[in-house]
PDB file of C-alpha atoms in Angstrom:
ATOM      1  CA  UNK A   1      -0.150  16.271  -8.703  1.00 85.00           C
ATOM      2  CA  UNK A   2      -3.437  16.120  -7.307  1.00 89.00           C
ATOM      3  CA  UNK A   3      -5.608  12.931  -5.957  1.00 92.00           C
ATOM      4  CA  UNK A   4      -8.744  11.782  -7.899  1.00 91.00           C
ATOM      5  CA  UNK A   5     -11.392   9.304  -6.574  1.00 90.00           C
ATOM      6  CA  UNK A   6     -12.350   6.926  -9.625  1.00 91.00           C
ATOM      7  CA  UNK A   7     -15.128   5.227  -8.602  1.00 88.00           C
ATOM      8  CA  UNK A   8     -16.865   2.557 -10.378  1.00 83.00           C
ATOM      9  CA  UNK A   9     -20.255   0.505 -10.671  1.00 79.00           C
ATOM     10  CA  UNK A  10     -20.962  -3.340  -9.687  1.00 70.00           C
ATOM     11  CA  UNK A  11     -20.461  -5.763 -12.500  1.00 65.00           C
ATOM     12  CA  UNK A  12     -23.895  -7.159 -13.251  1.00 67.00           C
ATOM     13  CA  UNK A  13     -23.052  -9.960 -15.859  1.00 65.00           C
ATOM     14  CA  UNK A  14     -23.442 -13.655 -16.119  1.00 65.00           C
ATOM     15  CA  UNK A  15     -20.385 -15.825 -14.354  1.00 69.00           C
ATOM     16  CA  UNK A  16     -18.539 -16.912 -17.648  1.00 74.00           C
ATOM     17  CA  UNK A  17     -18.848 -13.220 -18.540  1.00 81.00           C
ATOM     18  CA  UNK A  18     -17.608 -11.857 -15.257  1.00 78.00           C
ATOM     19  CA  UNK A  19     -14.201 -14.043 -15.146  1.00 82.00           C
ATOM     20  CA  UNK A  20     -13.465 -12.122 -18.895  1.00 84.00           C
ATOM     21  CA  UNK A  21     -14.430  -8.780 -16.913  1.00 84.00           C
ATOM     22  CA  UNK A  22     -12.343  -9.396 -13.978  1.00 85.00           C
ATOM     23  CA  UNK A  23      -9.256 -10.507 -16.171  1.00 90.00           C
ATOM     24  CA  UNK A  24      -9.725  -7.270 -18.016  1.00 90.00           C
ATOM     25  CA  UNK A  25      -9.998  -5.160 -14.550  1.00 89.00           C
ATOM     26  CA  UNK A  26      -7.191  -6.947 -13.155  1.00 92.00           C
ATOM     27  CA  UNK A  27      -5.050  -5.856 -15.969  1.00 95.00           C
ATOM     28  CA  UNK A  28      -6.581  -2.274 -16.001  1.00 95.00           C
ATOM     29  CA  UNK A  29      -5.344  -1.779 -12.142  1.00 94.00           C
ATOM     30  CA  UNK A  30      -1.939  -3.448 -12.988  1.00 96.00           C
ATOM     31  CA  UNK A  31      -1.256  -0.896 -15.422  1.00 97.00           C
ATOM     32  CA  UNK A  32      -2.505   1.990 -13.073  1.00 96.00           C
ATOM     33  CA  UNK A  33      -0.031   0.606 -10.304  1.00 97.00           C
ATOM     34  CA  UNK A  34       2.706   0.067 -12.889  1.00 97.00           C
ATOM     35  CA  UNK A  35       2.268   3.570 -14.311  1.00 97.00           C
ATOM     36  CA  UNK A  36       2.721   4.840 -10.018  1.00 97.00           C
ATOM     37  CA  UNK A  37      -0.831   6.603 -10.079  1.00 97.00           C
ATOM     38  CA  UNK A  38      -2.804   3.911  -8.322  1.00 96.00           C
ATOM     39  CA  UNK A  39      -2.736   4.857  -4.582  1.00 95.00           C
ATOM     40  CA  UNK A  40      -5.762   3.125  -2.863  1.00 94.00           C
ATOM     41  CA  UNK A  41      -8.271   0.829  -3.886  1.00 93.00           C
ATOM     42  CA  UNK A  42     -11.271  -0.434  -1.969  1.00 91.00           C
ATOM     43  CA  UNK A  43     -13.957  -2.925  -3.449  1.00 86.00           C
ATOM     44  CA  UNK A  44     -17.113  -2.793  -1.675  1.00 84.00           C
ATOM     45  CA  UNK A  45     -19.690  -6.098  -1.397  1.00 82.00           C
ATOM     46  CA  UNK A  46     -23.371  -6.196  -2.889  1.00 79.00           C
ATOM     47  CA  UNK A  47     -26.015  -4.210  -1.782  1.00 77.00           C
ATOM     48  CA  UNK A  48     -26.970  -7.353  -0.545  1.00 79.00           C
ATOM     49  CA  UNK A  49     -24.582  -6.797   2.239  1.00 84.00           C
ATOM     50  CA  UNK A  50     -25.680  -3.301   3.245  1.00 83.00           C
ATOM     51  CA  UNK A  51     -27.195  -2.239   6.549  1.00 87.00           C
ATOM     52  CA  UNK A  52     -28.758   0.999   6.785  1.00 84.00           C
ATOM     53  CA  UNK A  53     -29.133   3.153  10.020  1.00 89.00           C
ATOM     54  CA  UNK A  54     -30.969   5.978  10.060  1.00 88.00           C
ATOM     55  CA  UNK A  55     -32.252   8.195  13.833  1.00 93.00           C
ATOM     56  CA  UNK A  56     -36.350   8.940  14.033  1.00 93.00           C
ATOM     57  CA  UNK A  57     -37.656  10.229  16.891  1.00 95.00           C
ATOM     58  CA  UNK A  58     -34.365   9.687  18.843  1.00 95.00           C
ATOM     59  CA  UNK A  59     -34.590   6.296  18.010  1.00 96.00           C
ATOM     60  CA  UNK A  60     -32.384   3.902  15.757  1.00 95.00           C
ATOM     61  CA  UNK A  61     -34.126   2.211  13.267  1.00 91.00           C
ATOM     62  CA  UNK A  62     -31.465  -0.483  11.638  1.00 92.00           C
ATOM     63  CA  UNK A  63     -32.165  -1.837   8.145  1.00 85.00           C
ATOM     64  CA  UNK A  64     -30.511  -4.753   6.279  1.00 83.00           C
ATOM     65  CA  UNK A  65     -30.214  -4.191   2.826  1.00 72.00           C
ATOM     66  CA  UNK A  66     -29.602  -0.768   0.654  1.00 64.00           C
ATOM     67  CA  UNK A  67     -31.124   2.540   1.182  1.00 62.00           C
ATOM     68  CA  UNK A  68     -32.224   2.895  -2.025  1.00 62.00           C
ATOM     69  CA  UNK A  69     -32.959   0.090  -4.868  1.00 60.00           C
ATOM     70  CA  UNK A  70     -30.877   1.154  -7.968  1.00 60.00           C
ATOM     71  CA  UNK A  71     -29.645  -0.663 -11.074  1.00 62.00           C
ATOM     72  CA  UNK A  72     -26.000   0.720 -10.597  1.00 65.00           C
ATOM     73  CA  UNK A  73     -24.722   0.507  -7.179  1.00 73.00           C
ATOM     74  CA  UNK A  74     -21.091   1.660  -6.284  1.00 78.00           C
ATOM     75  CA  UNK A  75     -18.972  -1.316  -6.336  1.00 82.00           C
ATOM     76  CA  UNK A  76     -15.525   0.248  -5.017  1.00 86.00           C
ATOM     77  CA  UNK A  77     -13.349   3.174  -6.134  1.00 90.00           C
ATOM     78  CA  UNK A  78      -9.578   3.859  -6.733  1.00 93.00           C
ATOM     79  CA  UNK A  79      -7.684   6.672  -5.484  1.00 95.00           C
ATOM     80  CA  UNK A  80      -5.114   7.681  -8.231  1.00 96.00           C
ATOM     81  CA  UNK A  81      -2.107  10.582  -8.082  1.00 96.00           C
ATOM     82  CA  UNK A  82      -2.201  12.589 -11.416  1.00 96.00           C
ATOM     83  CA  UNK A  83      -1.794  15.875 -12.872  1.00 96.00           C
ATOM     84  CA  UNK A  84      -5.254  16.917 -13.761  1.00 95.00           C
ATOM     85  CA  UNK A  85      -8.668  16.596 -14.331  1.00 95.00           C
ATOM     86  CA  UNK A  86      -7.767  15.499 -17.708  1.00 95.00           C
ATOM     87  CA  UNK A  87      -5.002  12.617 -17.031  1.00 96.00           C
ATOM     88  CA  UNK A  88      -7.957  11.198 -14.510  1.00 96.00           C
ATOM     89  CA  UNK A  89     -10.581  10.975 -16.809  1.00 96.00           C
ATOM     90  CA  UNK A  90      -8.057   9.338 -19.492  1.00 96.00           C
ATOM     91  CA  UNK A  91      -7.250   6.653 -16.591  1.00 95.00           C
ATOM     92  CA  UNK A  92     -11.277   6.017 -16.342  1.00 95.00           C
ATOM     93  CA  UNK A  93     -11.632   5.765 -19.792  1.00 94.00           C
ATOM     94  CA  UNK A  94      -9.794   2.672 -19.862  1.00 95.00           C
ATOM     95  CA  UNK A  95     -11.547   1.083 -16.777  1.00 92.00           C
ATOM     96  CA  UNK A  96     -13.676  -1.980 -18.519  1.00 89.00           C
ATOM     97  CA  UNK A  97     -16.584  -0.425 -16.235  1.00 87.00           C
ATOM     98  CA  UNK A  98     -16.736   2.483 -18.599  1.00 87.00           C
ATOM     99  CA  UNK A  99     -17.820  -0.710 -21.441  1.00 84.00           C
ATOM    100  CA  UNK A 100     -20.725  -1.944 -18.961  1.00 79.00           C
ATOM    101  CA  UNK A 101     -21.439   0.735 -16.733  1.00 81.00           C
ATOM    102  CA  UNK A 102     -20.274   4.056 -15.016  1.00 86.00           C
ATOM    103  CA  UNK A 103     -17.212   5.523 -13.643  1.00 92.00           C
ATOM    104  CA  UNK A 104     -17.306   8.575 -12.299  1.00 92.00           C
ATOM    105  CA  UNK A 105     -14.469  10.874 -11.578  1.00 95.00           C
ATOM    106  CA  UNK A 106     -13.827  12.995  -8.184  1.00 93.00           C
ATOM    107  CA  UNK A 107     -11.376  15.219  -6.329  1.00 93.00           C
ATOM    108  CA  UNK A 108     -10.028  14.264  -3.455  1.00 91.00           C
ATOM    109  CA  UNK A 109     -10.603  16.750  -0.400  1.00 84.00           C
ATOM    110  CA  UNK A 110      -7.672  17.338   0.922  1.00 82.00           C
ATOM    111  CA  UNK A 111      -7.857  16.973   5.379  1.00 78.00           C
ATOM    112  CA  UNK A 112     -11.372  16.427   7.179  1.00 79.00           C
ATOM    113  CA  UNK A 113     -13.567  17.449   9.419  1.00 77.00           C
ATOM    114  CA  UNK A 114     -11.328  17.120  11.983  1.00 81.00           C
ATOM    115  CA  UNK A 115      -7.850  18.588  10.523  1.00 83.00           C
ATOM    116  CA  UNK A 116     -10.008  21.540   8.648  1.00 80.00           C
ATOM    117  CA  UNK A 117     -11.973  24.493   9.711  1.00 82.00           C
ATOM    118  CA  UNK A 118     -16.022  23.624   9.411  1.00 82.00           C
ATOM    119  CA  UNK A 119     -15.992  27.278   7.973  1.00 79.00           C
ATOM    120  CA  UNK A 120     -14.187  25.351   4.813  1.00 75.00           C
ATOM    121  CA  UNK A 121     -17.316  23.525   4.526  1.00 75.00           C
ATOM    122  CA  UNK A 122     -20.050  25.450   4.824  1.00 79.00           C
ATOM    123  CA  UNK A 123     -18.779  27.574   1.847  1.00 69.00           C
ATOM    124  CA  UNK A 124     -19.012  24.785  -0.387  1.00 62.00           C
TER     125      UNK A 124
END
């Protein structure tokens, strides 16, 4: 088994609209947890929300809003337990975000910076 990062787009749709959605996603991570692949799952808020930090000149220069303006921003991701590549992209297949929008399909790295050797990731 190997860990897969399904991550998935904000829902841009009128309210009546988004309660159908959410029912529909709701359902989707129900039968991800009931088939024992769903392992993690973390919604992030709007862009909106965002506060960007970036160093010039040795000084921080703190931003509210996104970094970028985009039409798709990241709206959360699952981490999911299966086989392959294959069994992954069948899981975001059935995400209702693949109906509206994008979901896009990762690996999980195994350890970090701090349990691997750098050497790992300059390699890459």
């Amino acid at each position: 088994m190997s860990s897969w990062a399904v991550s998935y787009t904000h829902l841009d749709v009128y309210k009546r609209q988004k309660e159908h959605w959410l029912g529909a996603y709701r359902a989707y991570m129900e039968a991800m947890a009931k088939a024992g692949v769903l392992k993690d799952s973390k919604g992030l808020h709007q862009t909106s929300a965002a506060t960007t930090v970036r160093v010039v000149n040795g000084k921080t220069e703190v931003l509210d809003g996104p970094y970028a303006d985009s039409k798709e921003q990241l709206g959360g991701f699952h981490i999911i337990e299966v086989p392959d590549l294959d069994a992954a992209i069948a899981w975001a297949a059935r995400s209702p975000t693949a109906l509206h929008g994008v979901v896009e399909v990762r690996p999980v790295r195994e350890g970090t910076l701090l349990t691997n050797d750098i050497a790992t990731y300059v390699e890459m």
